[in-house]
Coordinates of C-alpha atoms in Angstrom, one line a residue:
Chain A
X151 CA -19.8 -25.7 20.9
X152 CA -19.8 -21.7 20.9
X153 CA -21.7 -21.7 17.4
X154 CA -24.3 -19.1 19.0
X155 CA -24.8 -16.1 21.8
X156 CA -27.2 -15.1 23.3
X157 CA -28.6 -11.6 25.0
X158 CA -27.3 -10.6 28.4
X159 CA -30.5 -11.3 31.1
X160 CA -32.0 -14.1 27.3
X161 CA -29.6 -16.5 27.8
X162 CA -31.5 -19.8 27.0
X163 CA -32.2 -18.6 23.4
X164 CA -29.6 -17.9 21.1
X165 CA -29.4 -14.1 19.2
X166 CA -27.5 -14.5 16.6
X167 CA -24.3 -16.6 15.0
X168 CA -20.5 -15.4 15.6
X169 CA -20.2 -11.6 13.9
X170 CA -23.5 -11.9 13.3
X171 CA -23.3 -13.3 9.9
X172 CA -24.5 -16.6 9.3
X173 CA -22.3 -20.0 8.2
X174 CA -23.3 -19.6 4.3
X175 CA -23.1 -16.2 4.3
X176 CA -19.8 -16.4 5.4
X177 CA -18.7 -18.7 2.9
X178 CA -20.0 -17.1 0.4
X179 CA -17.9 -13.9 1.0
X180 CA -14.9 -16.1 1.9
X181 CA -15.5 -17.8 -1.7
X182 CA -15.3 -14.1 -3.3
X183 CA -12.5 -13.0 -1.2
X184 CA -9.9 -15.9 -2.4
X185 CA -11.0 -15.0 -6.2
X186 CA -10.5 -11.1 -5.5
X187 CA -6.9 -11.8 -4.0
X188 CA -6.3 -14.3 -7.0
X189 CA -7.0 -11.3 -9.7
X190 CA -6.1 -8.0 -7.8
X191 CA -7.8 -4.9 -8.8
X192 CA -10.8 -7.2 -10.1
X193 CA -14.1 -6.4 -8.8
X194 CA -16.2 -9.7 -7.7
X195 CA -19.9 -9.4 -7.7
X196 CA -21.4 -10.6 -3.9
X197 CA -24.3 -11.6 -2.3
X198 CA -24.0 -8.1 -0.1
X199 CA -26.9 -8.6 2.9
X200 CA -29.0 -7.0 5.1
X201 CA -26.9 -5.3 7.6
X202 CA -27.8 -3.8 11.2
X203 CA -26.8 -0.3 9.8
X204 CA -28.3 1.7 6.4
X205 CA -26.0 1.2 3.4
X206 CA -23.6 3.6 2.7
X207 CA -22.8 3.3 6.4
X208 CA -19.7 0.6 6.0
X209 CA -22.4 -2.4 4.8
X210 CA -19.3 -3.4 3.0
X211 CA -16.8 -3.5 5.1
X212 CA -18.5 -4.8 7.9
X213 CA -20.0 -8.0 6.3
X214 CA -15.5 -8.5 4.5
X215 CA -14.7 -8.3 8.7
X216 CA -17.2 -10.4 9.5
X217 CA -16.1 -13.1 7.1
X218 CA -12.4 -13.0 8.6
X219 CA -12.6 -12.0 11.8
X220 CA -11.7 -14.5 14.4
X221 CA -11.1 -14.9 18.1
X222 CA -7.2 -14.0 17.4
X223 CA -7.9 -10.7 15.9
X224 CA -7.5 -7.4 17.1
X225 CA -9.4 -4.7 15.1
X226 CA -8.8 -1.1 15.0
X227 CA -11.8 0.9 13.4
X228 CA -11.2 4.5 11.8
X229 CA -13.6 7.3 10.1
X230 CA -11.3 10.1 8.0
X231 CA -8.0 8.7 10.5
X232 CA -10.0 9.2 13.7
X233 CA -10.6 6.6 15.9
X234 CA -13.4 8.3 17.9
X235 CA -16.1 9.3 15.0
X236 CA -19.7 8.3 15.4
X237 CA -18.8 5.7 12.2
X238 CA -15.9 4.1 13.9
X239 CA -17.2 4.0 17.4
X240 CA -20.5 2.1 16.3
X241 CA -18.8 -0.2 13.9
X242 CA -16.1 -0.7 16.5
X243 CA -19.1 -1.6 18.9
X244 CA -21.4 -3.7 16.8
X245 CA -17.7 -6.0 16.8
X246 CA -17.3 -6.0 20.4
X247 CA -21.1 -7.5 20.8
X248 CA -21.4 -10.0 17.8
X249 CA -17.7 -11.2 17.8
X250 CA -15.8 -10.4 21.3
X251 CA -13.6 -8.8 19.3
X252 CA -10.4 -6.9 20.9
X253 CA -10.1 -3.5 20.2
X254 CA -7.6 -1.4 19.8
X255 CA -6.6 2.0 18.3
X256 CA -3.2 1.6 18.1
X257 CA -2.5 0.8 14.4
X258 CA 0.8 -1.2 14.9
X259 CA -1.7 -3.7 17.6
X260 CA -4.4 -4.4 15.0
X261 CA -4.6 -7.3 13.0
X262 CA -7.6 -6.2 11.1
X263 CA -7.8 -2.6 10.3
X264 CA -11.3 -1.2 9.0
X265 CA -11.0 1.9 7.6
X266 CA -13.7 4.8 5.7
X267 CA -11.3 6.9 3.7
X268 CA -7.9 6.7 5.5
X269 CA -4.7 4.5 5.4
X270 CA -3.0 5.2 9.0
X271 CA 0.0 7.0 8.5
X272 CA 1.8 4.4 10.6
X273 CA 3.6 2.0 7.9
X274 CA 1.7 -1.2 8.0
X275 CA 3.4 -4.5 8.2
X276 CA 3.2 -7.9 7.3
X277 CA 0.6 -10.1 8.6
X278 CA -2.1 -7.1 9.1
X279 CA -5.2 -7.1 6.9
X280 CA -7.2 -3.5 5.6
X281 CA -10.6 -3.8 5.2
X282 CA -12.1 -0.9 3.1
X283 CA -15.7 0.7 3.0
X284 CA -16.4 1.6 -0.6
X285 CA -19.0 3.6 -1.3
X286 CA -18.6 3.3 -5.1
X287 CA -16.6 0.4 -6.3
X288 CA -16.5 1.4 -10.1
X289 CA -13.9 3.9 -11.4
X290 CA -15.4 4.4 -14.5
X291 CA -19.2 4.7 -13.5
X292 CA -19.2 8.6 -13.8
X293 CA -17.5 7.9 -17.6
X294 CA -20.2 5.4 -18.4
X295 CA -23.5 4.5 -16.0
X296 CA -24.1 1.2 -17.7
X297 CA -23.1 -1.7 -16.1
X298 CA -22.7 -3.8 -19.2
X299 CA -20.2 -1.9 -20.7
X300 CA -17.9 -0.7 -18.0
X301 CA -17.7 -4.5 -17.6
X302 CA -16.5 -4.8 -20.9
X303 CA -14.3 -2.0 -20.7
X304 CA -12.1 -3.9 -17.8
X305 CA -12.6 -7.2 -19.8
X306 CA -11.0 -5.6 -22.7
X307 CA -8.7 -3.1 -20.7
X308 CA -10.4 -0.5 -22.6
X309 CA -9.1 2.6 -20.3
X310 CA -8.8 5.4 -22.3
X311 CA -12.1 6.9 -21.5
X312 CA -10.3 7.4 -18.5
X313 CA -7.1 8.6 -19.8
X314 CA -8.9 11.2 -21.6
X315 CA -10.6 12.4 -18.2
X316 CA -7.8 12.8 -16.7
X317 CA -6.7 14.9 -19.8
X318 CA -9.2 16.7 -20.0
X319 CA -9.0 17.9 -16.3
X320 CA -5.2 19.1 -17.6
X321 CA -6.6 20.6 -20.4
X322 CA -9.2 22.5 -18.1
X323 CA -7.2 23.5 -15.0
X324 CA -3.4 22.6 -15.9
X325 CA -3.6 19.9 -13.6
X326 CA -5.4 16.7 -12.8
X327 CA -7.8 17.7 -9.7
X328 CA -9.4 14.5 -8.6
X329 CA -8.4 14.3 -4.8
X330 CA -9.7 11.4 -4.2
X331 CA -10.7 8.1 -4.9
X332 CA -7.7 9.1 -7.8
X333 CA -8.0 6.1 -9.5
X334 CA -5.0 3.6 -9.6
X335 CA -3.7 1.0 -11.7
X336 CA -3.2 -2.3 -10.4
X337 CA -0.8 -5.1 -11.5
X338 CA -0.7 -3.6 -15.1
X339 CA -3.9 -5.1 -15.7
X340 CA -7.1 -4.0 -13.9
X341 CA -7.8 0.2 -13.0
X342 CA -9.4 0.6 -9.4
X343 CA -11.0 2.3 -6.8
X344 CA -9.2 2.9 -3.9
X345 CA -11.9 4.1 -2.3
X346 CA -12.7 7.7 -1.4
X347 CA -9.1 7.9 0.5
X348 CA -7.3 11.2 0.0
X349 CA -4.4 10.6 -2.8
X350 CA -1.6 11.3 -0.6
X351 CA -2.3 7.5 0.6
X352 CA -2.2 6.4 -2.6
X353 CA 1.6 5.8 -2.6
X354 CA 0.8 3.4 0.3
X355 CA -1.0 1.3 -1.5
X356 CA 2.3 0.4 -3.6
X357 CA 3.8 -3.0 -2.5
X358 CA 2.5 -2.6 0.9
X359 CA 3.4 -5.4 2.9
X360 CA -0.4 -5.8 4.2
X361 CA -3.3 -7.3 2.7
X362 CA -6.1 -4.9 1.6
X363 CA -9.9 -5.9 0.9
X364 CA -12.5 -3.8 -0.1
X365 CA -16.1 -4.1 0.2
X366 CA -19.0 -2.2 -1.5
X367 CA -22.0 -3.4 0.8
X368 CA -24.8 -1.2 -1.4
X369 CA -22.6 -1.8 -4.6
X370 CA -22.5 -5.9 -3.7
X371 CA -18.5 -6.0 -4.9
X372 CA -15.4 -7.2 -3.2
X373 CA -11.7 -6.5 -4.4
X374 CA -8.5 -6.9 -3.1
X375 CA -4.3 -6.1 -3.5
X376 CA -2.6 -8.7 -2.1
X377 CA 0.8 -8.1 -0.1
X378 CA 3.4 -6.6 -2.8
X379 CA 1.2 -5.5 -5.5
X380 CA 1.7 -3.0 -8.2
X381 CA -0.6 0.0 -7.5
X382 CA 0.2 2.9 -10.1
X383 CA -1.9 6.1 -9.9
X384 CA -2.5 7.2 -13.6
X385 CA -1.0 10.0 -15.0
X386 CA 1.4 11.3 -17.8
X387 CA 5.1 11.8 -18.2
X388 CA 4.6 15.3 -18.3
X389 CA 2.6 15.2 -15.4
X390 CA 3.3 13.2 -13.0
X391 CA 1.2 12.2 -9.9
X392 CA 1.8 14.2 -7.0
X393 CA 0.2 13.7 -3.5
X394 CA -1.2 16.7 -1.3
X395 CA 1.4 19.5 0.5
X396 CA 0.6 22.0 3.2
X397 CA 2.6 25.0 3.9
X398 CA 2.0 24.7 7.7
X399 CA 2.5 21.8 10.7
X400 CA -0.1 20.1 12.1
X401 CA -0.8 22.7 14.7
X402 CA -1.2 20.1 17.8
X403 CA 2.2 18.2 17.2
X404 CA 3.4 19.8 14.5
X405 CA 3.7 16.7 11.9
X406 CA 4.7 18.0 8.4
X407 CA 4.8 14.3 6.5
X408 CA 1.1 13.4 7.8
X409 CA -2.2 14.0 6.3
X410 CA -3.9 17.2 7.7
X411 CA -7.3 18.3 7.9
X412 CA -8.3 22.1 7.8
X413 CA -10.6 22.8 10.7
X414 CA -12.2 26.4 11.0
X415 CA -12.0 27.0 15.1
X416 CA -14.3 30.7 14.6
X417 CA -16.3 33.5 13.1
X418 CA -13.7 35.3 11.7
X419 CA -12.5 32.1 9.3
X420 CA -9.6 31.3 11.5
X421 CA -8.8 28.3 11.2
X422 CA -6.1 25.0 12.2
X423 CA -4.3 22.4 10.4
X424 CA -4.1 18.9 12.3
X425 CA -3.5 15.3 11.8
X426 CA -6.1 13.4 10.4
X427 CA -4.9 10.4 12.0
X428 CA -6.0 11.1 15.6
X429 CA -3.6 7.9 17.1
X430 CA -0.7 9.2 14.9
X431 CA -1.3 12.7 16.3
X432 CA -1.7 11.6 20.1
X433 CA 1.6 8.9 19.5
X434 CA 3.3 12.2 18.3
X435 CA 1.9 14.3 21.5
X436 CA 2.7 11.8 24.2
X437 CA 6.3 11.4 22.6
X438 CA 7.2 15.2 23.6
X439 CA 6.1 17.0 20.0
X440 CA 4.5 19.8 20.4
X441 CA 2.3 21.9 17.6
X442 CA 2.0 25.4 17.9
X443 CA -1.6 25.4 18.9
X444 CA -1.5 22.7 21.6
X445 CA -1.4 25.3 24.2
X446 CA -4.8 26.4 23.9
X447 CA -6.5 23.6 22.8
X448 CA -5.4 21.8 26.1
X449 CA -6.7 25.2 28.1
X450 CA -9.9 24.5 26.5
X451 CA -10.5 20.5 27.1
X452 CA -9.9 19.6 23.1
X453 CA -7.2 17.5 23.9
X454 CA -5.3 16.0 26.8
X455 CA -3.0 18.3 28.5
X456 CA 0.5 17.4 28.3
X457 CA 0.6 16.6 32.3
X458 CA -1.9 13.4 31.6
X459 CA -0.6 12.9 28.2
X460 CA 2.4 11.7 29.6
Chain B
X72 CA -19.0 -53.4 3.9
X73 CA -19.7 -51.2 6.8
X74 CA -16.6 -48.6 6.5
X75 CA -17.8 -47.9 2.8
X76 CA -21.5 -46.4 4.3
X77 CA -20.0 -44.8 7.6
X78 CA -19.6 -41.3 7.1
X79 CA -17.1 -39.6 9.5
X80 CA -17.5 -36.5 11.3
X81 CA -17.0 -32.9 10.2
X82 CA -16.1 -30.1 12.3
X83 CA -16.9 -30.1 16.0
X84 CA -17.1 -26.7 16.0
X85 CA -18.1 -25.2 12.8
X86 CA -17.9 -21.8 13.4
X87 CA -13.9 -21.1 14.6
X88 CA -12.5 -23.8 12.8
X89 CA -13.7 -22.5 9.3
X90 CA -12.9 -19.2 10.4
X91 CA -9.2 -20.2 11.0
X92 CA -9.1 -22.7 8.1
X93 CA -10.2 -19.6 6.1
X94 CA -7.7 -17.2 6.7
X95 CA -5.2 -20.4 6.4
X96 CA -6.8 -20.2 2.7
X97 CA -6.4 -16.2 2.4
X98 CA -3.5 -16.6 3.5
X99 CA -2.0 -19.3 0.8
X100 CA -3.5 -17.2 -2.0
X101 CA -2.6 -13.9 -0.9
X102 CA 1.1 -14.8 -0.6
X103 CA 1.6 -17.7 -3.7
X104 CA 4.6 -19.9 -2.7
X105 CA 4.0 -19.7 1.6
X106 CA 3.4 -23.3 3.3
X107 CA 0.2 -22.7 5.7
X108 CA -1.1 -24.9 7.8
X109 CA -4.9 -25.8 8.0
X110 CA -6.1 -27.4 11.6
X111 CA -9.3 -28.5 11.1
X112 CA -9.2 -30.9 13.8
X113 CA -11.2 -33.7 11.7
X114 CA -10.6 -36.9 10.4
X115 CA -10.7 -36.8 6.9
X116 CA -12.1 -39.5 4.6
X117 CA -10.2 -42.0 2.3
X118 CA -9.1 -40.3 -0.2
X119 CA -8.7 -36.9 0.8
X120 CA -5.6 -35.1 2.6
X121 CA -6.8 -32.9 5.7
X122 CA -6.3 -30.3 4.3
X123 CA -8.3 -30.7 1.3
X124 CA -11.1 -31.9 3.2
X125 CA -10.6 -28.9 5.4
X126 CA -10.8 -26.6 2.7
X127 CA -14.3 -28.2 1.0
X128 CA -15.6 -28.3 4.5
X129 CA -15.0 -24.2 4.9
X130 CA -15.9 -23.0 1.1
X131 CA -18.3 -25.3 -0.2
X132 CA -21.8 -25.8 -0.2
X133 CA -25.0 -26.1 -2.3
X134 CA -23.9 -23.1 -4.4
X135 CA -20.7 -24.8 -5.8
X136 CA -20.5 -28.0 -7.5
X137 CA -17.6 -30.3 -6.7
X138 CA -15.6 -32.5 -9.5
X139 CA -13.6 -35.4 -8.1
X140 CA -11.8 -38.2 -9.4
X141 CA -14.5 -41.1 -10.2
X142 CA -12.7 -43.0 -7.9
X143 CA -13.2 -40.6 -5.0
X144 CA -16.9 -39.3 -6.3
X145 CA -17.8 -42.9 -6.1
X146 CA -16.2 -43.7 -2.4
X147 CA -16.2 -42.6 1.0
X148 CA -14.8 -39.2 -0.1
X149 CA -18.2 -38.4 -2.3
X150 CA -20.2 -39.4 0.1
X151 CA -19.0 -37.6 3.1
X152 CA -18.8 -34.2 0.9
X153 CA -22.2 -34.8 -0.1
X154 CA -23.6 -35.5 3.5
X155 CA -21.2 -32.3 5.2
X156 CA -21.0 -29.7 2.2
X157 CA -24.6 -30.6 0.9
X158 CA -22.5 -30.1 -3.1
X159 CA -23.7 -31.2 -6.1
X160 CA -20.8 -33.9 -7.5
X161 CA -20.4 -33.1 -11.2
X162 CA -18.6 -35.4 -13.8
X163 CA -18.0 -32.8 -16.2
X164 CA -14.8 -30.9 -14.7
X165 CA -15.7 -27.7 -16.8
X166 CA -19.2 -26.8 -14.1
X167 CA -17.1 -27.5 -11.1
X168 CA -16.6 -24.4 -9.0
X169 CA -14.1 -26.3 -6.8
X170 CA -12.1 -29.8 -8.1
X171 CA -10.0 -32.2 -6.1
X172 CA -7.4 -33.9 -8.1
X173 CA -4.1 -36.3 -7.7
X174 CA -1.3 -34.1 -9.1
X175 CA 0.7 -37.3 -10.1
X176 CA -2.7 -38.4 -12.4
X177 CA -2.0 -36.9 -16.1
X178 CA -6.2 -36.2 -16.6
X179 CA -7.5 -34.6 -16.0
X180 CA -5.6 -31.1 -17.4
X181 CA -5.7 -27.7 -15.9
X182 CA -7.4 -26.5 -19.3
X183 CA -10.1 -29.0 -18.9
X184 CA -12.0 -26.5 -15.8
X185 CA -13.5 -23.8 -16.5
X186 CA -11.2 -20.5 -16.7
X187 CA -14.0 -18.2 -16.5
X188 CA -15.1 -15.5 -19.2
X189 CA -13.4 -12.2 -19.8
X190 CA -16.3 -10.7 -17.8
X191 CA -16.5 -12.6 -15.0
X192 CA -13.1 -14.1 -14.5
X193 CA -14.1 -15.1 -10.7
X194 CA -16.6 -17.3 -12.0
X195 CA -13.6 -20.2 -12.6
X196 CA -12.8 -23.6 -10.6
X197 CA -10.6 -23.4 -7.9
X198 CA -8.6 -26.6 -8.0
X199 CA -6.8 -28.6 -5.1
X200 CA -3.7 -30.5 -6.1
X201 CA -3.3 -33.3 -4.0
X202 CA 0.7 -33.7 -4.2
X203 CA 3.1 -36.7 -2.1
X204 CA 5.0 -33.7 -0.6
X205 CA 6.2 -30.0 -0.6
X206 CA 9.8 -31.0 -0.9
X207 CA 12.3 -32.8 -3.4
X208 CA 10.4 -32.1 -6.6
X209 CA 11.2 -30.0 -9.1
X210 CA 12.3 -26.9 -8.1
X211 CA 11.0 -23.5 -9.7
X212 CA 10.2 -20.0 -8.6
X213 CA 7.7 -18.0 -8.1
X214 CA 6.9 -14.1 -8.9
X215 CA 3.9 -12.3 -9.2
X216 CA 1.5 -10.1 -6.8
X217 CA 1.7 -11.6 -3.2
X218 CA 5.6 -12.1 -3.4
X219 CA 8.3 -9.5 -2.5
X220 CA 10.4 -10.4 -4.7
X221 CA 11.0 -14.0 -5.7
X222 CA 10.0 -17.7 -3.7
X223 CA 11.0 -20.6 -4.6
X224 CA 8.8 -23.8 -3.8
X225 CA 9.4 -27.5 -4.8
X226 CA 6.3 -29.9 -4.2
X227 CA 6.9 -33.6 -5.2
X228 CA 4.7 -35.9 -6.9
X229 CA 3.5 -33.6 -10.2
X230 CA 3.1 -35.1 -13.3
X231 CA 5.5 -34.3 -16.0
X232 CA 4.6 -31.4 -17.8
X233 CA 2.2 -29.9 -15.0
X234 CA 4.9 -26.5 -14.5
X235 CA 4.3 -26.1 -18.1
X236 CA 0.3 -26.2 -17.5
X237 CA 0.6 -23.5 -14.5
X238 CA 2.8 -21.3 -16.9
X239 CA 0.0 -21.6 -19.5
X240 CA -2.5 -21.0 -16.9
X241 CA -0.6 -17.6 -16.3
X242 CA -0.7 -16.7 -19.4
X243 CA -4.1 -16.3 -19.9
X244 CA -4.4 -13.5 -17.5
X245 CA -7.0 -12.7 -16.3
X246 CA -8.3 -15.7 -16.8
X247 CA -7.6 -18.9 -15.4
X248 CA -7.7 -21.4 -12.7
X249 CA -6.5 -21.4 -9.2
X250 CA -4.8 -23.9 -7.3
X251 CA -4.0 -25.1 -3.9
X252 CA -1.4 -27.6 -3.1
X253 CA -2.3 -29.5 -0.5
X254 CA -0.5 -32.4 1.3
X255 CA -1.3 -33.4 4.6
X256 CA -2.3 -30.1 6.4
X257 CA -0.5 -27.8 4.7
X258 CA -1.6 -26.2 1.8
X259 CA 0.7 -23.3 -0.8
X260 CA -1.7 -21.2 -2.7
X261 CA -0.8 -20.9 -6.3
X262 CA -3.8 -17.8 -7.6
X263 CA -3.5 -17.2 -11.4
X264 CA -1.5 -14.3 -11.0
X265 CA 1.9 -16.0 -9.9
X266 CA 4.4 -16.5 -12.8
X267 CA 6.2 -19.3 -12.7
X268 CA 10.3 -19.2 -13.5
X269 CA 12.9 -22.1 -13.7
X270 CA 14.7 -23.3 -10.6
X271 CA 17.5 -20.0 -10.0

């Protein structure tokens, strides 16, 4: 029976249970998982724990993978796309020591994806599983602080505080200019969260072929969309929701359909647009594309030159 | 006599098999309509399919009381929940958080558990429908979040009129219970959220 590790150099007494968690902990997030997936969009209240990191770190998403993980899973951990952040890189190692768990950062590998404000720009497929990290679960919270009655607005699908918001913002600026965590519609019933990911992955939320949890760890609430779920971003029919455009490439392999960040490289406000999706930007490198700034940022050591790329 | 007092063994090895009988679970309600299979490796008692017994063995505990059949409550089956899960047995199906019953038996109804409030619609029983089989019963289809576009599934050994419960179920959005068919070691997750059509 593997039920406990232990320590490398401690091995006659055991640290801790399988990802850390214990049994009824487990359950207990398993138990509000199956009643998330069974009404999408539908925040359920947890019993969010202690975790090995501060909250606000991922507490959330952690403690979801750690009720699903299993010794068949491989788990790819991202921060804003990249797979090399100090978030990903310590979450992806707290895995490998409570759970043995197989890591990857190729997107189409992972069976459990864990992600802080990014859907990979690789289309997922069937059988994989998102985990979110939500910092704030409810939508409506900077409409209404109380608790009480932003439950009783989704009770009663009373949603046009957040209609008139949105207004509002058109009213304002001629446009609605929430950029993220652009709040979504879900199976006609429930608004949600997506989490702080930019809206140009909001489409991908729509029917996706992959199940996606989401767990506030400071917030104690778990949600989910399960495979093939209606996920509308609000809007109006004069205004329809639009994702994010850029007028340039991304300058290392000169993506035009992927998500860029805006990195200034000096003192004179230069600056570069590049994938925020660092495996979707390397895949695109080591398959020949070539940005316009790939050049020097090989010369300088940012990235691997195209002689050991390939 | 002795078998009635002997209570069989749960999992070996606690950990990995409720992690795979889990994602069996999430897998069943997350995509309504899709035969999974539970392996819990145990022996389950009289009463109860494996896969039932699986599934109490990997959700519940002293947090969530359990309605059964008075037949089972009373048996080897109450017992052996009692000793593994450490859950309370209740006889009144509306406190049960998760309820075992035979899908042929015409009591009790769906609308006798608890749907759970407008607030808190998680807070409802999850119900395992023991059913003779997943084939040759009457055939309808499915539709809702979790499916692509249609599924069709036809378990046997329903009572009359039990489609007709489901579809009410359905209606109530976002309330409502959720079931699990479960025969042998399969289970076919049927949340809330699936609508239920005729045969196509």
């Amino acid at each position: 029976m593997t039920v406990h590790q232990t320590l490398p150099g401690d091995e006659t007494s055991p640290a801790y249970n399988y990802a850390y968690l214990d049994e009824q902990t487990k359950r207990m997030i398993r138990r509000a998982l199956l009643k998330a997936v069974a009404v999408p969009g539908y925040q359920v209240p947890f019993g969010s724990r202690e975790m090995p990191l501060a909250r606000g770190w991922g507490t959330g998403g952690i403690q979801v993978t750690a009720a699903i993980i299993g010794p068949q899973d491989t788990l790819k951990v991202i921060d804003q796309g990249a797979d090399d952040t100090t978030n990903a890189v310590s979450i992806r190692r707290f895995f490998e020591k409570t759970a043995d768990a197989r890591t990857t950062e190729a997107t189409e590998q992972a069976t459990i994806i864990q992600t802080r404000h990014r859907i990979p720009e690789a289309p997922l497929q069937a059988g994989q599983i998102m985990v979110y990290q939500v910092p704030q679960p409810e939508p409506l919270r900077k409409l209404e602080p109380r608790e009480a009655e932003t439950r009783k607005m989704h009770a009663w699908a009373e949603y046009g505080l957040m209609q008139v918001k949105l207004y509002e913002n058109i009213a304002r600026f001629g446009e609605v200019t929430t950029t993220y965590d652009y709040p979504v519609m879900v199976n006609g019933r429930y608004i949600m969260a997506p989490s702080p990911i930019p809206k140009f992955d909001n489409p991908k939320m729509h029917m996706s072929p992959a199940l996606q949890l989401f767990g506030a760890g400071r917030e104690k609430r778990i949600y989910a969309l399960p495979p093939h779920t209606s996920v509308r971003s609000l809007d109006f029919e004069d205004h329809p929701f639009r994702i994010q455009s850029w007028n340039e490439p991304c300058a290392l392999c000169a993506a035009t359909d992927s998500y860029l960040d805006e990195v200034v490289i000096d003192d004179q406000g230069s600056r570069m647009f590049v994938c925020s999706d660092s495996h979707h930007c390397e895949t695109r490198r080591a398959a020949g594309h070539r940005g316009a700034m790939l050049g020097d940022a090989a010369a300088s050591g940012l990235v691997a030159s195209e002689e050991s790329t390939s | 006599m002795a078998t009635d007092t002997l209570i069989g063994a749960g999992f070996t090895d606690p950990v990995f098999q409720s992690q795979a009988a889990f994602r069996a679970l999430l897998g069943a309600l997350s995509e309504p309509g899709t035969l999974q299979a539970i392996h819990g490796g145990i022996a389950p008692p009289e009463g109860l399919h494996a896969a039932t017994a699986t599934a109490l063995l990997t959700l519940a505990d002293y947090e969530t009381p359990i309605w059964l059949p008075p037949a089972l409550r009373d048996g080897p089956a109450g017992a052996w929940l009692r000793f593994h899960c450490g859950a309370a047995l209740v006889e009144e199906p509306r406190r049960a958080a998760f309820a075992v019953i035979d899908g042929a038996a015409l009591a009790p109804q769906l609308t006798d558990f608890d749907p759970g409030n407008d607030q808190f619609p998680d807070r409802s029983t999850t119900i395992i429908v023991q059913c003779a089989a997943f084939h040759g019963g009457e055939a309808v289809t499915l539709s809702g979040p979790g499916i692509a576009t249609r599924r069709e599934i036809a378990p046997a050994g329903l009572r009359p009129g039990f489609w007709a419960e489901v579809a009410a179920n359905n209606a109530a959005y976002p309330l409502g219970v959720d079931l699990l068919l479960a025969h042998g070691d399969g289970v076919i997750g049927l949340p809330r959220s699936t609508q239920i059509g005729g045969a196509a």
